[in-house]
Amino acid sequence: MKHLLLFALLIAATHSFAQDGRLPLDSKNSISYTDSGQPKFSKAELHEKIRAWVDKKFGNAQNAITSDDAQAGIILITSYIPVIHSDYQYIRFDLGVQYKDNQYEARITTLDGVSAEHSPVRLGLKENDNITAKEQIIKTESNRKKRKEAEVALQVAKADNEGINASLYNLLGDLKTYITNAR
């Protein structure tokens, strides 16, 4: 079963949108997924749409929303999303949505890999550094067997990061679709 999962991860990585296997970082080298939109809704309407999306997506806005300031136009969400990854079943994330009339910006930060086998692990720059290190090993390894093992390890690391990327970009896409299409 684990080999089947690994194979699925490798296939997903080769057909994903980024294909470099790295997590997006901001200028401070912190993980940051962002999206924005300009739907034709008032600030109050956007507030209600975002809350309704949280209810629909996570089952209960009261459990997922950690801060809701309608006056400032900011909703902060902390929740979990399933992920295809060799070590984690879920990613815990923080999602902040800032909005005003006809505009919103969503940013996902602070990711933790969650597994039934071990404590949550904070994800960050080290995931990208891990890929760079594996690429270096492949370039410098002269032993064919060790190089092949390093290539497989690199593919798994990239597939793991692409699994995270896919889940979080899909989450942002789902938010955008809900905000722009919901009436």
Backbone as a chain_set.jsonl record, in Angstrom:
{"seq": "MKHLLLFALLIAATHSFAQDGRLPLDSKNSISYTDSGQPKFSKAELHEKIRAWVDKKFGNAQNAITSDDAQAGIILITSYIPVIHSDYQYIRFDLGVQYKDNQYEARITTLDGVSAEHSPVRLGLKENDNITAKEQIIKTESNRKKRKEAEVALQVAKADNEGINASLYNLLGDLKTYITNAR", "coords": {"N": [[0.821, -1.191, 0.0], [1.975, 1.241, 0.789], [3.835, 1.57, -1.257], [2.178, 1.947, -3.413], [1.007, 4.38, -2.73], [3.296, 5.99, -2.782], [3.934, 5.789, -5.51], [1.671, 7.06, -6.594], [2.089, 9.626, -5.564], [4.442, 10.326, -6.921], [3.56, 10.35, -9.578], [1.657, 12.401, -9.39], [3.335, 14.537, -8.84], [4.77, 14.834, -11.209], [2.859, 15.759, -12.913], [1.978, 18.153, -11.962], [1.387, 21.722, -11.423], [3.624, 23.457, -10.812], [6.007, 21.949, -10.654], [8.604, 22.175, -9.649], [8.862, 21.432, -7.116], [9.058, 22.958, -4.818], [8.1, 24.869, -1.931], [6.148, 27.883, -1.756], [7.716, 30.923, -0.848], [7.878, 33.914, 1.143], [9.33, 37.248, 1.291], [10.663, 37.076, 3.679], [11.454, 34.494, 3.884], [9.464, 32.797, 4.78], [6.791, 30.456, 4.599], [4.255, 31.167, 2.279], [1.229, 31.401, 0.81], [-0.666, 33.069, -1.52], [-3.556, 34.863, -2.676], [-5.773, 36.907, -4.544], [-8.628, 38.949, -5.265], [-11.162, 40.73, -7.12], [-14.054, 40.947, -6.593], [-17.368, 42.069, -7.278], [-18.616, 43.145, -4.804], [-19.879, 44.521, -1.749], [-18.119, 45.476, 1.267], [-19.449, 44.426, 3.508], [-20.978, 42.404, 2.294], [-18.919, 40.758, 1.326], [-17.823, 39.939, 3.76], [-19.884, 38.313, 4.78], [-19.967, 36.345, 2.767], [-17.41, 35.163, 2.973], [-17.543, 34.11, 5.583], [-19.661, 32.31, 5.168], [-18.445, 30.588, 3.338], [-16.454, 29.473, 4.966], [-18.068, 28.093, 6.812], [-19.227, 26.216, 5.028], [-16.933, 24.908, 4.011], [-15.434, 23.98, 6.241], [-17.254, 23.064, 8.026], [-18.007, 24.273, 10.455], [-18.048, 27.48, 11.33], [-17.506, 28.7, 13.764], [-15.622, 27.057, 15.036], [-13.45, 27.14, 13.263], [-12.809, 29.837, 12.698], [-10.639, 32.11, 14.053], [-10.39, 34.769, 14.558], [-12.461, 37.52, 13.968], [-13.055, 40.379, 12.558], [-15.164, 42.482, 11.506], [-15.343, 45.21, 11.172], [-12.685, 46.072, 10.67], [-12.252, 44.511, 8.485], [-11.142, 41.893, 8.393], [-10.642, 38.453, 8.573], [-9.537, 35.706, 10.359], [-8.499, 32.403, 10.02], [-8.018, 29.209, 11.351], [-7.266, 25.985, 10.622], [-7.51, 22.571, 9.39], [-6.389, 20.63, 6.592], [-6.747, 17.896, 4.379], [-3.925, 16.141, 2.968], [-1.824, 14.913, 0.337], [0.854, 13.174, 1.122], [3.957, 11.732, 2.12], [4.605, 11.635, 4.811], [2.703, 13.02, 6.347], [-0.802, 13.318, 7.145], [-2.488, 15.449, 7.241], [-2.491, 19.035, 6.912], [-2.051, 21.646, 9.086], [-3.073, 24.964, 9.092], [-2.853, 28.572, 8.906], [-5.067, 30.942, 7.784], [-5.494, 34.072, 6.558], [-7.822, 36.533, 5.721], [-8.182, 39.521, 4.199], [-10.363, 42.171, 3.497], [-12.226, 44.555, 1.569], [-14.521, 46.909, 0.126], [-15.3, 45.522, -2.965], [-12.91, 44.03, -3.165], [-10.479, 41.595, -2.139], [-7.92, 39.917, -0.24], [-6.233, 36.95, 0.267], [-4.211, 35.033, 2.448], [-2.207, 32.313, 3.165], [-0.449, 31.007, 5.832], [1.973, 29.773, 8.225], [2.329, 26.716, 8.479], [1.764, 23.386, 9.59], [2.762, 20.067, 9.549], [0.748, 17.274, 10.059], [0.397, 14.202, 11.654], [-0.658, 10.906, 12.544], [1.287, 9.383, 13.655], [3.33, 10.926, 14.821], [4.266, 13.991, 16.58], [2.977, 17.252, 15.577], [4.707, 18.949, 12.928], [6.47, 21.849, 12.212], [6.426, 23.437, 9.108], [8.573, 24.771, 6.607], [11.223, 26.789, 5.298], [13.111, 24.773, 5.402], [12.068, 22.568, 4.033], [12.352, 23.264, 1.339], [15.123, 23.6, 1.29], [15.877, 20.979, 1.725], [15.263, 19.771, -0.716], [17.062, 21.11, -2.405], [19.484, 20.189, -1.317], [19.286, 17.446, -1.887], [19.32, 17.56, -4.677], [21.933, 18.445, -5.065], [23.371, 16.237, -4.1], [22.762, 14.345, -6.056], [24.052, 15.479, -8.268], [26.729, 15.249, -7.527], [27.238, 12.629, -6.802], [28.929, 9.682, -7.592], [28.584, 6.95, -7.571], [26.481, 4.655, -9.066], [24.285, 3.251, -7.936], [23.854, 4.592, -5.482], [23.332, 7.133, -6.504], [20.941, 6.655, -7.878], [19.267, 6.003, -5.706], [19.317, 8.479, -4.445], [18.043, 10.001, -6.403], [15.453, 8.921, -6.327], [14.77, 9.624, -3.698], [14.773, 12.393, -3.99], [12.648, 12.719, -5.812], [10.517, 11.862, -4.201], [10.591, 13.81, -2.153], [10.022, 16.126, -3.642], [7.476, 15.427, -4.605], [6.078, 15.278, -2.19], [6.121, 17.999, -1.358], [4.744, 19.092, -3.517], [2.28, 17.904, -3.121], [1.43, 19.276, -0.848], [1.41, 21.91, -1.904], [-0.587, 21.626, -3.914], [-2.908, 21.06, -2.374], [-3.194, 23.431, -0.853], [-3.245, 25.516, -2.758], [-5.541, 24.717, -4.096], [-7.381, 25.124, -2.046], [-7.316, 27.942, -1.801], [-8.247, 28.53, -4.37], [-10.813, 27.456, -4.211], [-11.956, 29.165, -2.326], [-11.902, 31.569, -3.813], [-13.589, 30.892, -5.984], [-15.995, 30.447, -4.604], [-16.501, 32.983, -3.48], [-16.717, 34.628, -5.764], [-18.751, 33.401, -7.235], [-20.943, 32.892, -5.567], [-24.184, 33.819, -4.669]], "CA": [[0.0, 0.0, 0.0], [2.855, 2.397, 0.833], [4.439, 1.733, -2.572], [1.138, 2.495, -4.264], [0.917, 5.792, -2.367], [4.501, 6.623, -3.301], [3.767, 5.875, -6.958], [0.675, 8.11, -6.848], [2.751, 10.899, -5.288], [5.378, 10.613, -8.003], [2.769, 10.707, -10.757], [1.077, 13.721, -9.13], [4.398, 15.538, -8.919], [5.167, 15.059, -12.591], [1.774, 16.408, -13.643], [1.499, 19.319, -11.224], [1.563, 22.99, -12.084], [4.917, 24.093, -10.603], [6.963, 20.91, -10.981], [9.939, 22.335, -9.088], [8.829, 20.778, -5.818], [9.371, 23.869, -3.711], [6.987, 25.597, -1.328], [6.305, 29.318, -1.995], [8.234, 31.677, 0.293], [7.822, 35.363, 1.026], [10.641, 37.903, 1.387], [11.287, 36.695, 4.962], [11.646, 33.05, 3.788], [8.366, 32.092, 5.445], [5.824, 29.937, 3.638], [3.175, 32.115, 2.048], [0.379, 31.197, -0.359], [-1.537, 34.245, -1.579], [-4.475, 35.035, -3.783], [-6.613, 38.094, -4.367], [-9.684, 39.076, -6.25], [-11.913, 41.974, -7.119], [-15.48, 40.691, -6.836], [-18.213, 43.27, -7.191], [-19.442, 43.066, -3.599], [-19.518, 45.452, -0.678], [-17.347, 44.916, 2.381], [-20.368, 43.617, 4.323], [-21.307, 41.199, 1.529], [-17.733, 39.899, 1.323], [-17.73, 39.353, 5.1], [-20.852, 37.22, 4.86], [-19.555, 35.286, 1.833], [-16.252, 34.469, 3.547], [-18.052, 33.298, 6.705], [-20.446, 31.198, 4.609], [-17.48, 29.641, 2.766], [-15.829, 28.757, 6.089], [-19.087, 27.13, 7.271], [-19.354, 25.159, 4.031], [-15.677, 24.182, 3.815], [-14.91, 23.383, 7.467], [-18.34, 22.514, 8.815], [-18.431, 25.106, 11.571], [-17.238, 28.702, 11.343], [-17.083, 29.018, 15.136], [-14.41, 26.306, 15.357], [-12.353, 27.46, 12.353], [-12.464, 31.258, 12.72], [-9.968, 32.491, 15.301], [-10.598, 36.205, 14.735], [-13.42, 38.025, 12.993], [-13.21, 41.815, 12.768], [-15.891, 42.987, 10.346], [-15.028, 46.633, 11.041], [-11.365, 46.174, 10.032], [-12.266, 43.721, 7.261], [-10.164, 40.815, 8.53], [-11.056, 37.184, 9.176], [-8.429, 34.763, 10.495], [-8.989, 31.028, 10.095], [-7.037, 28.167, 11.639], [-7.937, 24.713, 10.411], [-6.741, 21.466, 8.823], [-6.802, 20.182, 5.27], [-6.048, 16.655, 4.018], [-2.838, 16.345, 2.016], [-1.123, 13.717, -0.138], [2.228, 13.351, 1.602], [4.45, 10.461, 2.65], [4.741, 11.698, 6.274], [1.574, 13.687, 7.012], [-2.136, 13.13, 6.591], [-3.142, 16.759, 7.235], [-1.714, 20.247, 7.133], [-2.72, 22.692, 9.854], [-2.671, 26.226, 8.475], [-3.514, 29.826, 9.248], [-5.514, 31.66, 6.594], [-6.002, 35.411, 6.829], [-8.496, 37.163, 4.587], [-8.455, 40.947, 4.357], [-11.312, 42.539, 2.452], [-12.91, 45.849, 1.564], [-15.44, 46.953, -1.009], [-14.849, 45.056, -4.283], [-11.54, 43.529, -3.157], [-10.029, 40.789, -1.009], [-6.635, 39.237, -0.354], [-6.138, 35.802, 1.172], [-2.834, 34.596, 2.64], [-2.035, 31.137, 4.017], [0.869, 30.969, 6.462], [2.14, 28.926, 9.404], [1.915, 25.351, 8.184], [2.26, 22.281, 10.398], [2.426, 18.739, 9.072], [0.095, 16.535, 11.142], [0.369, 12.767, 11.428], [-1.051, 10.106, 13.707], [2.473, 8.712, 14.183], [4.234, 11.809, 15.562], [3.783, 15.343, 16.879], [2.988, 18.155, 14.421], [6.01, 19.469, 12.535], [6.376, 23.132, 11.507], [6.992, 23.388, 7.769], [9.137, 26.055, 6.211], [12.347, 26.842, 4.381], [13.861, 23.502, 5.425], [11.539, 21.669, 2.998], [13.0, 23.657, 0.086], [16.551, 23.295, 1.447], [15.99, 19.533, 1.589], [15.277, 19.487, -2.153], [18.343, 21.608, -2.923], [20.529, 19.267, -0.86], [19.15, 16.205, -2.658], [19.784, 17.851, -6.038], [23.401, 18.483, -4.995], [23.856, 14.855, -3.956], [22.643, 13.705, -7.37], [25.088, 16.039, -9.142], [28.085, 14.893, -7.102], [27.374, 11.189, -6.508], [29.466, 8.915, -8.727], [28.1, 5.576, -7.469], [25.18, 4.585, -9.744], [23.231, 2.811, -7.015], [23.578, 5.694, -4.548], [22.707, 8.226, -7.25], [19.556, 6.248, -8.128], [18.567, 6.167, -4.43], [19.171, 9.926, -4.238], [17.023, 10.472, -7.346], [14.153, 8.516, -5.784], [14.528, 10.469, -2.521], [14.431, 13.726, -4.506], [11.292, 12.65, -6.366], [9.575, 11.783, -3.076], [10.565, 15.124, -1.492], [9.284, 17.045, -4.517], [6.068, 15.009, -4.618], [5.503, 15.683, -0.905], [5.867, 19.442, -1.399], [3.686, 19.351, -4.506], [1.02, 17.532, -2.475], [1.066, 20.421, -0.002], [1.05, 23.013, -2.804], [-1.878, 21.358, -4.557], [-3.991, 21.198, -1.392], [-3.38, 24.814, -0.418], [-3.708, 26.31, -3.897], [-6.945, 24.346, -4.308], [-8.162, 25.799, -1.003], [-7.463, 29.34, -2.222], [-9.114, 28.535, -5.547], [-12.169, 27.199, -3.745], [-12.416, 30.423, -1.728], [-12.159, 32.528, -4.911], [-14.78, 30.445, -6.706], [-17.165, 30.67, -3.757], [-16.757, 34.422, -3.351], [-17.136, 35.235, -7.029], [-19.962, 32.785, -7.793], [-22.057, 32.787, -4.624], [-25.14, 34.943, -4.66]], "C": [[0.873, 1.266, 0.0], [3.492, 2.651, -0.526], [3.429, 2.323, -3.55], [0.984, 3.993, -4.007], [2.119, 6.555, -2.92], [4.398, 6.809, -4.814], [2.781, 6.987, -7.318], [1.276, 9.492, -6.608], [3.692, 11.29, -6.427], [4.65, 11.021, -9.278], [2.182, 12.107, -10.582], [2.13, 14.808, -9.285], [4.778, 15.834, -10.365], [4.086, 15.764, -13.398], [1.261, 17.663, -12.939], [1.903, 20.607, -11.928], [2.957, 23.575, -11.935], [6.065, 23.179, -11.018], [8.372, 21.17, -10.476], [10.003, 21.776, -7.679], [9.128, 21.67, -4.638], [8.094, 24.546, -3.206], [7.212, 27.096, -1.55], [6.73, 30.045, -0.716], [8.062, 33.169, 0.05], [9.225, 35.94, 1.199], [11.382, 37.576, 2.685], [11.552, 35.189, 5.029], [10.657, 32.255, 4.629], [7.396, 31.609, 4.366], [4.668, 30.92, 3.51], [2.482, 31.801, 0.72], [-0.577, 32.38, -0.395], [-2.441, 34.191, -2.799], [-5.285, 36.287, -3.502], [-7.653, 38.122, -5.465], [-10.395, 40.398, -6.108], [-13.381, 41.708, -7.45], [-16.29, 41.958, -6.596], [-19.19, 43.162, -6.018], [-18.951, 44.071, -2.576], [-18.716, 44.717, 0.396], [-18.225, 43.995, 3.231], [-20.745, 42.32, 3.604], [-20.123, 40.234, 1.501], [-17.561, 39.226, 2.684], [-18.654, 38.145, 5.218], [-20.467, 36.058, 3.95], [-18.373, 34.484, 2.393], [-16.693, 33.587, 4.703], [-18.854, 32.094, 6.197], [-19.517, 30.144, 3.992], [-16.817, 28.826, 3.878], [-16.799, 27.717, 6.637], [-19.179, 25.943, 6.326], [-18.101, 24.284, 3.991], [-15.254, 23.411, 5.065], [-15.998, 22.916, 8.427], [-18.85, 23.397, 9.939], [-17.512, 26.312, 11.659], [-16.726, 29.024, 12.75], [-15.806, 28.284, 15.523], [-13.225, 26.731, 14.506], [-11.905, 28.919, 12.438], [-11.882, 31.614, 14.085], [-10.095, 33.98, 15.582], [-11.492, 36.695, 13.611], [-13.683, 39.487, 13.299], [-13.843, 42.415, 11.516], [-15.569, 44.461, 10.104], [-13.708, 46.837, 10.298], [-11.313, 45.422, 8.706], [-11.231, 42.608, 7.265], [-10.816, 39.609, 9.197], [-9.822, 36.283, 9.198], [-8.993, 33.377, 10.761], [-7.814, 30.115, 10.417], [-7.768, 26.841, 11.513], [-6.962, 23.7, 9.823], [-7.289, 21.132, 7.454], [-6.058, 18.883, 4.964], [-4.997, 16.93, 2.946], [-2.272, 14.99, 1.586], [0.351, 13.928, 0.166], [2.683, 12.036, 2.214], [4.55, 10.458, 4.178], [3.51, 12.232, 7.002], [0.258, 13.345, 6.34], [-2.862, 14.473, 6.426], [-2.098, 17.855, 7.354], [-2.592, 21.189, 7.947], [-2.195, 24.011, 9.32], [-3.405, 27.392, 9.103], [-3.825, 30.527, 7.938], [-6.095, 32.997, 7.037], [-6.629, 35.983, 5.581], [-8.78, 38.612, 4.96], [-9.355, 41.356, 3.2], [-11.824, 43.947, 2.67], [-13.815, 45.848, 0.348], [-14.734, 46.521, -2.285], [-13.428, 44.487, -4.307], [-11.282, 42.652, -1.934], [-8.636, 40.243, -1.295], [-6.597, 38.142, 0.7], [-4.674, 35.362, 1.244], [-2.811, 33.415, 3.607], [-0.602, 31.129, 4.521], [0.862, 29.93, 7.576], [1.572, 27.526, 9.18], [2.559, 24.363, 9.143], [1.816, 20.981, 9.741], [1.903, 17.918, 10.23], [-0.029, 15.069, 10.737], [-0.071, 12.063, 12.698], [0.17, 9.483, 14.382], [3.382, 9.61, 15.016], [3.605, 13.179, 15.783], [3.794, 16.198, 15.616], [4.385, 18.738, 14.191], [5.803, 20.77, 11.769], [7.095, 23.021, 10.171], [7.508, 24.768, 7.388], [10.246, 25.915, 5.199], [13.096, 25.517, 4.31], [13.35, 22.512, 4.386], [12.174, 21.99, 1.643], [14.499, 23.359, 0.135], [16.812, 21.803, 1.282], [16.059, 19.135, 0.11], [16.601, 19.936, -2.771], [19.477, 20.661, -2.546], [20.476, 17.957, -1.653], [19.595, 16.405, -4.11], [21.312, 17.881, -6.093], [23.993, 17.087, -4.897], [23.831, 14.149, -5.304], [23.754, 14.186, -8.304], [26.48, 15.525, -8.798], [28.304, 13.403, -6.874], [27.85, 10.434, -7.746], [29.009, 7.453, -8.719], [26.684, 5.511, -8.041], [24.049, 4.216, -8.8], [22.855, 3.931, -6.054], [22.918, 6.872, -5.263], [21.235, 7.904, -7.521], [18.714, 6.394, -6.852], [18.321, 7.647, -4.148], [18.105, 10.504, -5.167], [15.617, 10.127, -6.853], [13.795, 9.386, -4.578], [14.144, 11.883, -2.94], [13.013, 13.735, -5.056], [10.245, 12.612, -5.257], [9.458, 13.144, -2.393], [9.79, 16.139, -2.335], [7.795, 16.709, -4.54], [5.379, 15.409, -3.311], [5.166, 17.173, -0.906], [4.773, 19.786, -2.399], [2.315, 18.938, -3.969], [0.508, 18.653, -1.579], [0.61, 21.58, -0.876], [-0.331, 22.811, -3.416], [-3.033, 21.574, -3.585], [-4.254, 22.655, -1.048], [-3.785, 25.736, -1.567], [-5.163, 25.97, -4.233], [-7.848, 25.012, -3.281], [-8.38, 27.264, -1.374], [-8.367, 29.467, -3.443], [-10.574, 28.324, -5.187], [-12.766, 28.456, -3.115], [-12.771, 31.426, -2.824], [-13.432, 32.158, -5.657], [-16.033, 30.73, -5.89], [-17.512, 32.155, -3.665], [-17.296, 34.991, -4.642], [-18.424, 34.653, -7.591], [-21.15, 32.778, -6.86], [-22.921, 34.036, -4.697], [-25.959, 34.901, -3.425]], "O": [[0.565, 2.238, -0.689], [3.676, 3.803, -0.919], [3.794, 3.113, -4.42], [0.848, 4.78, -4.944], [1.966, 7.648, -3.464], [4.738, 7.871, -5.335], [3.027, 7.765, -8.239], [1.005, 10.427, -7.362], [3.728, 12.448, -6.842], [5.081, 11.938, -9.976], [2.204, 12.91, -11.514], [1.841, 15.885, -9.806], [5.077, 16.979, -10.701], [4.372, 16.313, -14.462], [0.202, 18.178, -13.299], [2.659, 20.59, -12.9], [3.445, 24.166, -12.898], [7.002, 23.629, -11.677], [9.281, 20.43, -10.853], [11.086, 21.658, -7.107], [9.426, 21.173, -3.553], [7.144, 24.762, -3.958], [8.359, 27.545, -1.535], [6.175, 29.811, 0.358], [8.093, 33.635, -1.089], [10.202, 35.192, 1.246], [12.592, 37.778, 2.777], [11.843, 34.66, 6.102], [10.975, 31.175, 5.127], [7.205, 32.273, 3.347], [4.165, 31.439, 4.507], [3.077, 31.923, -0.35], [-1.235, 32.666, 0.605], [-2.127, 33.559, -3.808], [-5.458, 36.678, -2.348], [-7.557, 37.405, -6.46], [-10.251, 41.098, -5.105], [-13.891, 42.184, -8.465], [-15.91, 42.809, -5.791], [-20.406, 43.098, -6.199], [-17.772, 44.425, -2.538], [-18.653, 43.487, 0.413], [-17.794, 42.913, 3.628], [-20.822, 41.262, 4.228], [-20.306, 39.024, 1.638], [-17.188, 38.055, 2.746], [-18.25, 37.086, 5.699], [-20.629, 34.899, 4.331], [-18.351, 33.258, 2.29], [-16.266, 32.437, 4.798], [-18.736, 30.992, 6.734], [-19.773, 28.945, 4.109], [-16.641, 27.616, 3.738], [-16.403, 26.581, 6.901], [-19.205, 24.794, 6.768], [-18.2, 23.058, 3.944], [-14.759, 22.289, 4.95], [-15.7, 22.428, 9.517], [-20.009, 23.281, 10.337], [-16.341, 26.187, 12.019], [-15.629, 29.563, 12.902], [-14.986, 28.828, 16.262], [-12.09, 26.688, 14.982], [-10.719, 29.202, 12.265], [-12.526, 31.449, 15.121], [-9.926, 34.411, 16.722], [-11.307, 36.332, 12.449], [-14.454, 39.801, 14.205], [-13.143, 42.806, 10.582], [-15.528, 44.909, 8.958], [-13.622, 47.675, 9.4], [-10.424, 45.668, 7.89], [-10.528, 42.396, 6.277], [-11.454, 39.726, 10.242], [-9.146, 36.118, 8.183], [-9.857, 33.2, 11.62], [-6.742, 30.236, 9.822], [-8.758, 26.596, 12.202], [-5.755, 23.935, 9.764], [-8.474, 21.317, 7.174], [-4.867, 18.773, 5.255], [-5.155, 17.832, 2.123], [-2.245, 14.041, 2.37], [1.013, 14.758, -0.458], [1.867, 11.301, 2.771], [4.578, 9.387, 4.785], [3.306, 11.912, 8.174], [0.2, 13.113, 5.133], [-3.742, 14.61, 5.576], [-0.984, 17.635, 7.828], [-3.721, 21.494, 7.564], [-0.99, 24.16, 9.117], [-4.441, 27.223, 9.747], [-2.951, 30.687, 7.086], [-7.064, 33.046, 7.795], [-6.039, 35.929, 4.502], [-9.516, 38.895, 5.905], [-9.141, 40.94, 2.061], [-11.852, 44.46, 3.788], [-13.858, 44.861, -0.387], [-13.698, 47.078, -2.65], [-12.799, 44.463, -5.366], [-11.787, 42.918, -0.844], [-8.228, 40.124, -2.45], [-6.89, 38.377, 1.873], [-3.981, 35.323, 0.227], [-3.326, 33.501, 4.722], [0.344, 31.231, 3.739], [-0.157, 29.288, 7.828], [0.475, 27.204, 9.635], [3.74, 24.477, 9.471], [0.641, 20.81, 9.416], [2.54, 17.862, 11.282], [-0.489, 14.739, 9.644], [0.126, 12.574, 13.8], [0.102, 9.097, 15.548], [4.14, 9.105, 15.845], [2.544, 13.483, 15.238], [4.539, 15.906, 14.681], [5.136, 18.985, 15.134], [5.055, 20.804, 10.792], [8.236, 22.564, 10.108], [6.955, 25.791, 7.79], [10.216, 25.029, 4.344], [13.655, 25.176, 3.268], [14.125, 21.688, 3.9], [12.498, 21.078, 0.882], [15.08, 22.919, -0.857], [17.854, 21.407, 0.758], [16.835, 18.255, -0.261], [17.189, 19.211, -3.573], [20.338, 20.365, -3.375], [21.516, 17.424, -2.043], [20.187, 15.504, -4.703], [21.912, 17.401, -7.055], [25.0, 16.787, -5.538], [24.771, 13.436, -5.654], [24.331, 13.391, -9.046], [27.323, 15.38, -9.684], [29.447, 12.961, -6.765], [27.248, 10.535, -8.815], [29.047, 6.791, -9.756], [25.789, 6.215, -7.574], [22.97, 4.807, -8.861], [21.673, 4.193, -5.834], [22.046, 7.533, -4.699], [20.378, 8.78, -7.407], [17.575, 6.857, -6.913], [17.251, 8.026, -3.671], [17.35, 11.392, -4.77], [14.701, 10.943, -6.951], [12.655, 9.833, -4.448], [13.284, 12.504, -2.315], [12.254, 14.667, -4.79], [9.202, 13.258, -5.364], [8.351, 13.587, -2.085], [8.998, 16.918, -1.805], [6.953, 17.605, -4.498], [4.223, 15.832, -3.326], [4.07, 17.569, -0.509], [3.963, 20.679, -2.15], [1.303, 19.547, -4.316], [-0.687, 18.946, -1.551], [-0.444, 22.169, -0.633], [-1.149, 23.731, -3.429], [-4.029, 22.206, -3.937], [-5.408, 23.074, -0.961], [-4.588, 26.647, -1.368], [-5.931, 26.854, -4.616], [-8.961, 25.421, -3.609], [-9.496, 27.772, -1.274], [-9.162, 30.402, -3.537], [-11.465, 28.934, -5.778], [-13.933, 28.776, -3.339], [-13.825, 32.061, -2.768], [-14.263, 33.023, -5.932], [-17.03, 31.207, -6.434], [-18.68, 32.534, -3.761], [-18.25, 35.769, -4.617], [-19.126, 35.328, -8.344], [-22.283, 32.668, -7.328], [-22.422, 35.158, -4.776], [-26.82, 35.757, -3.226]]}, "num_chains": 1, "name": "protein.A"}
